[in-house]
Coordinates of C-alpha atoms and ligand atoms in Angstrom, one line a residue:
M226 CA -161.8 157.9 77.9
A227 CA -161.8 154.4 79.5
N228 CA -163.8 153.4 82.6
Y229 CA -161.5 152.4 85.4
V230 CA -161.9 150.0 88.3
C231 CA -160.1 151.1 91.5
S232 CA -158.6 148.7 94.0
V233 CA -157.6 149.7 97.5
G234 CA -155.5 147.7 99.9
M235 CA -155.5 148.9 103.5
E236 CA -152.6 148.6 105.9
V237 CA -153.6 149.8 109.4
H238 CA -151.3 150.2 112.4
A239 CA -152.9 150.5 115.8
E240 CA -151.0 151.3 119.0
L241 CA -152.2 148.9 121.7
A242 CA -153.6 150.5 124.8
T243 CA -151.3 148.6 127.2
K244 CA -149.8 150.2 130.3
S245 CA -146.2 149.2 129.4
K246 CA -144.2 148.7 126.2
M247 CA -144.0 145.5 124.2
F248 CA -140.7 144.2 125.5
C249 CA -139.8 146.4 128.5
R250 CA -141.6 148.0 131.5
C251 CA -141.4 151.6 130.2
Q252 CA -144.8 153.4 130.3
V253 CA -146.9 153.8 127.2
A254 CA -148.2 157.4 126.8
F255 CA -148.6 160.1 124.2
G256 CA -146.3 163.1 124.1
G257 CA -144.3 164.3 127.1
E258 CA -140.7 165.4 127.4
P259 CA -138.7 163.6 124.8
N260 CA -136.7 160.5 125.8
T261 CA -138.1 160.3 129.3
R262 CA -139.8 156.9 128.9
T263 CA -136.9 154.8 127.7
C264 CA -134.6 152.0 129.0
P265 CA -131.8 149.9 127.7
V266 CA -134.3 147.5 126.0
C267 CA -136.3 150.0 124.0
L268 CA -133.2 152.0 123.2
G269 CA -131.7 148.9 121.8
L270 CA -128.5 148.9 123.9
P271 CA -126.3 145.9 123.5
G272 CA -127.0 143.0 125.8
A273 CA -130.5 144.2 126.8
M274 CA -133.0 141.3 126.6
P275 CA -136.7 141.7 125.6
V276 CA -139.6 140.2 127.6
P277 CA -142.9 140.0 125.7
N278 CA -145.9 141.8 127.0
R279 CA -148.6 139.2 127.6
V280 CA -151.5 141.7 127.6
A281 CA -150.4 143.0 124.1
I282 CA -150.4 139.4 122.7
E283 CA -153.9 138.9 124.2
M284 CA -155.2 142.1 122.7
V285 CA -154.0 141.1 119.2
I286 CA -155.6 137.6 119.5
K287 CA -158.9 139.2 120.7
T288 CA -158.8 141.6 117.7
A289 CA -158.0 138.7 115.3
L290 CA -161.0 136.7 116.7
A291 CA -163.3 139.7 116.3
L292 CA -162.1 140.0 112.7
N293 CA -163.0 136.3 112.1
C294 CA -159.4 135.3 111.7
K295 CA -157.7 131.9 112.2
I296 CA -155.3 132.0 115.2
A297 CA -151.7 130.8 114.8
M298 CA -151.5 128.3 117.7
N299 CA -147.7 128.4 117.3
S300 CA -146.4 131.8 116.4
I301 CA -143.0 133.5 116.4
F302 CA -141.5 137.0 116.2
H303 CA -139.1 137.9 113.4
R304 CA -136.6 140.7 112.9
K305 CA -137.3 143.1 110.1
N306 CA -133.9 144.6 109.3
Y307 CA -133.5 148.1 108.0
F308 CA -131.6 151.2 109.0
Y309 CA -133.3 154.4 110.1
P310 CA -132.5 156.6 113.0
D311 CA -136.0 156.1 114.6
L312 CA -135.2 152.4 114.9
P313 CA -132.3 152.1 117.5
K314 CA -131.8 148.4 117.2
G315 CA -131.4 148.4 113.4
Y316 CA -134.4 146.0 113.2
Q317 CA -138.0 146.1 114.1
V318 CA -139.5 143.1 115.9
S319 CA -142.4 142.0 113.8
Q320 CA -144.1 138.9 112.4
Y321 CA -143.5 137.4 109.0
G322 CA -145.1 134.7 106.9
E323 CA -148.6 133.7 105.7
E324 CA -149.8 131.7 108.6
N325 CA -147.4 132.8 111.3
P326 CA -149.0 136.1 112.3
L327 CA -151.2 135.8 115.4
G328 CA -154.3 136.1 113.2
Y329 CA -154.7 135.4 109.5
H330 CA -157.3 134.8 106.8
G331 CA -160.3 136.6 108.4
Y332 CA -162.8 139.2 107.3
L333 CA -164.8 142.3 108.4
D334 CA -168.3 143.0 107.2
I335 CA -169.1 146.6 106.5
P336 CA -172.4 148.3 105.7
A337 CA -172.8 148.3 101.9
A338 CA -173.8 151.4 100.0
G339 CA -177.1 149.9 98.7
G340 CA -178.1 148.3 102.1
G341 CA -176.9 145.0 103.5
T342 CA -173.3 144.3 104.2
K343 CA -170.1 143.8 102.2
R344 CA -167.3 141.4 103.2
I345 CA -163.8 142.7 103.3
G346 CA -161.1 140.0 103.4
I347 CA -158.4 140.4 106.0
R348 CA -155.0 138.8 105.3
R349 CA -153.3 139.1 108.6
V350 CA -153.3 140.7 112.0
H351 CA -149.8 140.7 113.5
L352 CA -147.9 142.1 116.4
E353 CA -144.8 144.3 116.2
E354 CA -143.3 147.3 117.9
D355 CA -143.5 151.0 117.1
T356 CA -140.5 153.1 116.3
G357 CA -139.3 156.4 117.7
K358 CA -140.2 159.8 116.2
L359 CA -137.9 162.1 114.3
M360 CA -138.4 165.7 115.1
H361 CA -137.1 169.0 113.9
L362 CA -135.5 171.0 116.6
P363 CA -136.4 174.7 117.1
S364 CA -132.6 175.3 117.1
G365 CA -132.3 173.7 113.7
G366 CA -131.3 170.1 112.9
S367 CA -133.2 167.0 113.9
G368 CA -133.5 164.9 117.0
V369 CA -135.1 161.5 117.8
D370 CA -137.6 161.0 120.6
Y371 CA -137.6 157.3 121.6
N372 CA -140.6 157.6 124.0
R373 CA -142.8 155.8 121.4
A374 CA -140.1 153.2 120.5
G375 CA -141.2 149.8 121.6
T376 CA -144.9 150.6 122.0
P377 CA -146.9 147.5 121.1
L378 CA -148.2 147.9 117.6
M379 CA -150.8 145.8 115.8
E380 CA -150.8 145.7 112.0
I381 CA -154.0 144.8 110.2
V382 CA -153.7 144.2 106.4
T383 CA -156.6 143.5 104.0
D384 CA -156.6 140.6 101.5
F385 CA -155.1 140.6 98.0
P386 CA -156.6 141.2 95.5
P387 CA -158.4 144.0 97.4
D388 CA -162.2 144.0 98.1
I389 CA -162.3 147.7 98.6
H390 CA -163.0 149.7 95.4
N391 CA -163.4 153.3 96.4
G392 CA -162.8 155.9 99.1
D393 CA -166.2 155.6 100.6
E394 CA -165.7 151.9 101.3
A395 CA -162.3 152.6 102.7
K396 CA -163.7 155.1 105.1
E397 CA -166.5 152.7 106.1
Y398 CA -163.8 149.9 106.7
M399 CA -161.8 152.3 108.9
T400 CA -164.9 153.4 110.8
Q401 CA -166.0 149.8 111.5
L402 CA -162.5 148.7 112.4
R403 CA -162.0 151.6 114.7
Q404 CA -165.3 150.9 116.5
I405 CA -164.2 147.2 117.0
L406 CA -160.9 148.3 118.5
L407 CA -162.7 150.7 120.8
Y408 CA -165.3 148.1 121.8
L409 CA -162.5 145.6 122.6
G410 CA -160.6 148.3 124.5
V411 CA -157.4 147.5 122.7
C412 CA -156.6 150.9 121.1
D413 CA -157.8 154.5 121.8
G414 CA -158.4 155.0 118.0
K415 CA -157.0 158.6 118.0
M416 CA -156.0 159.1 114.4
E417 CA -155.0 162.7 115.1
E418 CA -152.5 161.5 117.7
G419 CA -151.3 158.7 115.4
S420 CA -152.4 155.9 117.7
M421 CA -154.4 154.6 114.7
R422 CA -152.6 155.1 111.3
C423 CA -153.7 154.0 107.9
E424 CA -151.8 153.6 104.7
P425 CA -154.0 152.7 101.7
N426 CA -152.4 151.6 98.4
I427 CA -154.4 152.6 95.4
S428 CA -154.4 151.3 91.8
I429 CA -156.7 151.5 88.9
R430 CA -157.1 149.3 85.8
P431 CA -159.3 149.6 82.7
E432 CA -162.6 147.8 83.1
G433 CA -162.4 144.3 81.8
Q434 CA -158.7 144.0 82.5
E435 CA -157.9 141.3 85.0
E436 CA -154.4 142.4 86.1
L437 CA -154.2 145.1 88.8
G438 CA -152.6 148.4 87.8
V439 CA -149.5 150.1 89.3
K440 CA -150.3 151.2 92.8
S441 CA -149.4 154.3 94.8
E442 CA -149.3 154.3 98.6
L443 CA -150.7 157.2 100.6
K444 CA -149.2 158.4 103.9
N445 CA -150.0 161.1 106.5
L446 CA -153.7 160.5 106.5
N447 CA -154.9 161.6 109.9
S448 CA -158.7 161.5 109.7
F449 CA -161.4 159.3 108.1
R450 CA -162.2 162.2 105.8
S451 CA -158.6 162.4 104.5
V452 CA -158.7 158.7 103.8
Q453 CA -161.8 159.1 101.7
L454 CA -160.6 162.3 100.0
G455 CA -157.1 160.9 99.4
I456 CA -158.3 157.8 97.7
A457 CA -160.7 159.8 95.5
F458 CA -157.9 162.2 94.6
E459 CA -155.6 159.3 93.6
V460 CA -158.3 157.8 91.4
R461 CA -158.7 161.1 89.6
R462 CA -154.9 161.7 89.3
Q463 CA -154.2 158.2 88.0
S464 CA -157.2 158.2 85.6
A465 CA -156.0 161.5 84.1
M466 CA -152.5 160.0 83.6
L467 CA -153.8 156.9 81.9
D468 CA -156.1 158.9 79.7
A469 CA -153.2 161.0 78.6
G470 CA -151.2 157.9 77.7
E471 CA -148.8 158.3 80.6
K472 CA -147.7 155.6 83.0
V473 CA -148.5 155.6 86.8
L474 CA -145.4 155.3 88.8
Q475 CA -145.1 153.0 91.8
E476 CA -144.5 155.5 94.5
T477 CA -145.2 156.6 98.1
R478 CA -147.2 159.8 98.2
G479 CA -148.0 162.2 101.0
W480 CA -151.3 163.8 101.6
N481 CA -151.6 167.6 102.0
E482 CA -154.6 168.2 104.2
Q483 CA -154.9 171.9 103.3
K484 CA -154.6 171.6 99.5
E485 CA -156.6 168.3 99.5
S486 CA -154.1 166.8 97.1
S487 CA -151.3 164.2 97.2
F488 CA -147.6 164.8 96.4
A489 CA -144.8 162.5 95.5
M490 CA -142.5 161.5 98.4
R491 CA -140.3 158.8 97.0
L492 CA -140.3 156.2 94.3
K493 CA -140.8 152.7 95.6
E494 CA -137.9 150.5 94.6
A495 CA -138.5 146.8 94.0
E496 CA -139.7 145.0 97.2
N497 CA -137.4 145.9 100.0
D498 CA -135.2 143.2 101.3
Y499 CA -135.7 143.3 105.0
R500 CA -133.8 140.0 105.6
Y501 CA -136.6 138.7 107.9
F502 CA -135.4 136.0 110.2
P503 CA -136.8 134.5 113.5
C504 CA -135.7 136.7 116.5
P505 CA -133.3 134.6 118.5
D506 CA -134.0 136.6 121.7
L507 CA -137.7 135.7 121.9
V508 CA -139.1 132.3 122.6
P509 CA -141.8 130.9 120.3
M510 CA -145.4 131.6 121.4
Q511 CA -147.7 128.6 121.9
F512 CA -151.4 128.8 122.7
T513 CA -153.8 126.1 123.8
E514 CA -157.3 125.6 122.4
D515 CA -158.7 126.4 125.8
Y516 CA -157.0 129.7 126.0
V517 CA -158.2 130.8 122.6
E518 CA -161.7 129.6 123.2
C519 CA -161.8 131.4 126.5
L520 CA -160.9 134.6 124.8
R521 CA -163.4 134.0 122.0
S522 CA -166.3 133.4 124.4
N523 CA -165.4 136.5 126.4
L524 CA -165.5 138.8 123.4
P525 CA -168.0 141.7 123.9
E526 CA -170.9 142.2 121.6
L527 CA -169.5 143.9 118.5
P528 CA -170.8 147.1 116.9
L529 CA -172.6 145.5 114.0
A530 CA -174.3 142.9 116.2
K531 CA -175.3 145.6 118.7
F532 CA -176.6 147.8 115.9
M533 CA -178.9 145.0 114.6
R534 CA -180.0 144.0 118.1
Y535 CA -181.1 147.6 118.9
Q536 CA -183.3 147.6 115.9
K537 CA -184.8 144.2 116.6
E538 CA -185.1 144.3 120.4
F539 CA -185.9 148.0 120.9
G540 CA -187.6 148.8 117.7
L541 CA -185.2 151.6 116.9
N542 CA -184.6 152.8 113.4
D543 CA -181.3 152.7 111.4
Y544 CA -180.5 156.2 112.3
D545 CA -181.0 155.9 116.1
A546 CA -179.4 152.5 116.4
N547 CA -176.4 153.8 114.5
L548 CA -176.0 156.9 116.6
L549 CA -176.2 154.9 119.8
T550 CA -173.8 152.1 118.8
S551 CA -171.2 154.1 117.0
D552 CA -169.6 154.9 120.4
V553 CA -169.3 152.0 122.8
E554 CA -169.4 154.4 125.9
W555 CA -172.6 155.9 124.5
A556 CA -174.1 152.5 124.0
R557 CA -173.2 151.4 127.5
W558 CA -174.8 154.5 128.9
F559 CA -178.0 153.7 126.9
E560 CA -178.1 150.1 128.1
E561 CA -177.6 151.1 131.7
A562 CA -180.7 153.4 131.4
I563 CA -182.7 150.6 129.9
Q564 CA -181.6 148.3 132.6
K565 CA -182.8 150.8 135.2
G566 CA -186.3 150.8 133.7
G567 CA -186.1 153.4 130.9
E568 CA -188.3 153.1 127.8
P569 CA -185.8 152.6 124.9
K570 CA -187.2 155.0 122.3
A571 CA -187.7 157.8 124.9
I572 CA -184.2 157.4 126.4
C573 CA -182.7 157.3 122.9
N574 CA -184.5 160.5 121.8
W575 CA -183.3 162.4 124.8
M576 CA -179.7 161.1 124.4
N577 CA -179.4 161.9 120.7
S578 CA -180.9 165.3 121.0
E579 CA -180.8 167.4 124.2
F580 CA -178.1 165.4 126.0
A581 CA -175.8 165.0 123.0
K582 CA -176.1 168.7 122.2
L583 CA -175.1 169.8 125.7
I584 CA -172.1 167.5 126.1
N585 CA -170.9 168.3 122.6
E586 CA -171.1 172.0 123.3
E587 CA -169.0 171.5 126.4
G588 CA -166.7 169.0 124.7
I589 CA -167.1 166.3 127.4
L590 CA -168.2 162.7 127.6
A591 CA -171.5 161.5 128.9
R592 CA -169.8 160.1 132.0
Q593 CA -168.1 163.4 132.7
S594 CA -171.5 165.2 133.0
K595 CA -173.8 165.4 136.0
I596 CA -176.5 163.5 134.2
T597 CA -176.6 159.8 135.0
P598 CA -178.8 157.1 133.4
E599 CA -181.0 157.4 136.5
H600 CA -181.7 161.1 135.7
L601 CA -182.9 160.3 132.2
V602 CA -185.0 157.3 133.4
Q603 CA -186.7 159.4 136.0
L604 CA -187.3 162.3 133.6
T605 CA -188.8 160.2 130.8
N606 CA -191.0 158.5 133.4
L607 CA -192.3 161.8 134.7
I608 CA -193.3 162.7 131.1
A609 CA -194.8 159.3 130.4
D610 CA -197.1 159.4 133.5
G611 CA -198.2 162.9 132.7
T612 CA -196.5 164.6 135.7
I613 CA -194.7 167.1 133.6
S614 CA -195.1 168.3 130.0
G615 CA -192.5 167.9 127.3
K616 CA -191.8 171.6 127.5
I617 CA -191.2 171.6 131.2
A618 CA -189.1 168.5 130.8
K619 CA -186.6 170.4 128.8
K620 CA -186.2 173.0 131.5
V621 CA -185.9 170.3 134.2
F622 CA -183.3 168.5 132.1
M623 CA -181.3 171.7 131.7
D624 CA -181.4 172.3 135.5
A625 CA -180.5 168.7 136.2
Y626 CA -177.6 169.0 133.8
Q627 CA -176.3 172.0 135.6
T628 CA -176.9 171.0 139.2
G629 CA -177.0 167.2 139.1
K630 CA -180.3 167.2 141.1
M631 CA -182.8 164.5 140.3
P632 CA -185.7 165.5 138.0
A633 CA -188.4 164.5 140.6
E634 CA -186.8 166.8 143.1
L635 CA -186.5 169.7 140.7
V636 CA -190.2 169.3 139.7
K637 CA -191.2 169.3 143.4
E638 CA -189.1 172.4 144.1
S639 CA -190.4 174.4 141.2
G640 CA -194.0 173.1 141.5
S641 CA -193.9 172.7 137.7
T642 CA -196.0 169.5 137.6
Q643 CA -198.4 169.3 134.7
I644 CA -202.0 170.5 135.1
T645 CA -204.1 167.7 133.8
D646 CA -207.3 168.3 135.8
D647 CA -210.1 169.7 133.6
S648 CA -211.4 171.9 136.5
A649 CA -208.0 173.6 136.8
V650 CA -207.4 174.0 133.0
R651 CA -210.9 175.3 132.2
P652 CA -210.6 178.7 134.0
I653 CA -207.3 179.4 132.3
I654 CA -208.8 178.9 128.9
E655 CA -211.9 180.9 129.8
A656 CA -209.7 183.8 130.8
V657 CA -207.7 183.7 127.6
L658 CA -210.9 183.6 125.5
A659 CA -212.4 186.5 127.4
A660 CA -209.3 188.6 126.9
N661 CA -209.2 188.0 123.1
P662 CA -212.8 188.4 121.8
D663 CA -211.7 189.5 118.4
V664 CA -209.6 186.4 117.9
V665 CA -212.5 184.2 119.0
E666 CA -214.7 186.0 116.5
K667 CA -212.2 185.3 113.7
Y668 CA -212.1 181.7 114.6
K669 CA -215.9 181.4 114.6
S670 CA -216.0 183.1 111.2
G671 CA -213.9 180.2 109.8
Q672 CA -210.4 181.4 110.3
Q673 CA -209.1 178.2 111.8
S674 CA -205.5 179.2 111.8
V675 CA -205.9 181.6 114.8
R676 CA -206.4 178.5 117.0
G677 CA -202.6 178.2 117.4
F678 CA -202.4 181.7 118.8
L679 CA -205.0 180.8 121.5
V680 CA -203.2 177.6 122.4
G681 CA -200.0 179.6 122.7
Q682 CA -201.6 182.1 125.1
I683 CA -203.1 179.3 127.2
M684 CA -199.7 177.6 127.6
R685 CA -198.1 180.9 128.5
E686 CA -200.8 181.6 131.1
S687 CA -200.2 178.2 132.6
Q688 CA -196.5 178.7 132.5
G689 CA -196.2 175.7 130.2
R690 CA -197.9 173.4 132.8
A691 CA -201.2 172.8 131.1
N692 CA -201.5 169.3 129.6
P693 CA -201.7 169.9 125.8
A694 CA -204.2 167.1 125.2
V695 CA -206.5 168.5 127.9
V696 CA -206.1 172.1 126.5
N697 CA -207.0 170.9 123.0
K698 CA -210.1 169.0 124.2
L699 CA -211.4 171.8 126.4
L700 CA -210.6 174.5 123.8
E701 CA -212.6 172.6 121.3
E702 CA -215.6 172.5 123.7
L703 CA -215.4 176.1 124.7
L704 CA -215.2 177.4 121.2
Q705 CA -218.3 175.7 120.1
Ligands
ZN203 ZN1 -138.0 150.6 127.7
MN204 MN1 -145.8 147.5 110.2

């Protein structure tokens, strides 16, 4: 059996998070009663004239800049002609050509498997419009919902020949790309709702062979996991075919989530002839250097840069920095806490453990909970200055989470401040030792392990309020 090299080209479609559609004022939203957000423009009625959405154009340029692309200072829209019922005009407004798309010839760096980063070339980032949706009616037959028709859609295509060579890299590429779109606020990134869709094309060739093999294209991938599994499956399927002396067919295949396997949908004929031509209804776009530079200088800090800064500036490790920066809202929450005087490592630990656990259980976002960055700053400061123990802090946090009260107030109410005073801790220890003479005897005869039991009793007697360091010091003394 030969060794094969796999190549994966990625085509990603992202619906832009604009309020209105690309060429009309209909609202952009998910779901709803079919055909309630339509007008003559997005229904493609004769004589209706499109007006481009400025915000959508800006979102695509921002994304292109974040993906290190060149920007087409003069760019036009084309008509991509084909017939399908989800496309009422008979053509999709899109962008054609090598250097005409709003962004072209860029790259995205992704974390590499062995550490460091790997550069994935990006061929183009262009703007087009989404189609309607065909749906099966409960009464039988099919209908078309045009609510989605005309939604601004951004298409991001990787370079040829591809830089991605397996499902893991493809998944990493999608993860990074999605984070960037969320950081920029240009797409909500919901793969399960189809606002971010990915169609990888996969081919394999024997090691040493220059020319790429015949590729298959995968559709219906609605999670990162299915992207990763789908590609791995295709590599296995194609390898088995080549090993058996068969030929891989150029086809479009669907992904079956339950069976974790792909199935043939249709053979891909020779390159479709879409008869692209400039759309005569839309004026050419022209951008000034000033405009583009202004967008560039206003780009937010991107995920990878933030990840590296958190390690450098706050001394966080890979794991913590990754958890904090993988979600822009979570990162903002963290930064707000630091700005309000929180100690980075302490804030990070609480966020990634207790806090994350509670909001995940409830299925809400940090901002939807009663805990604000101020809460966590106050709580961690109360621990740091010895006012409360770590154990009490967990209870205080829980109460704060439920009531929204500030930690200092909760501590005051419950009188659960930590006991750090020797003279207050000593009697508690003495009482515990007096009540457990047999255990003390065991300890003195060399059975050191019973010490833990004594500490436990002391903490219980003090209702968790005794300072552990003071307890350890005094216990040592009193057991002598
Ligand atoms: Zn409309
Ligand atoms: Mn497209």
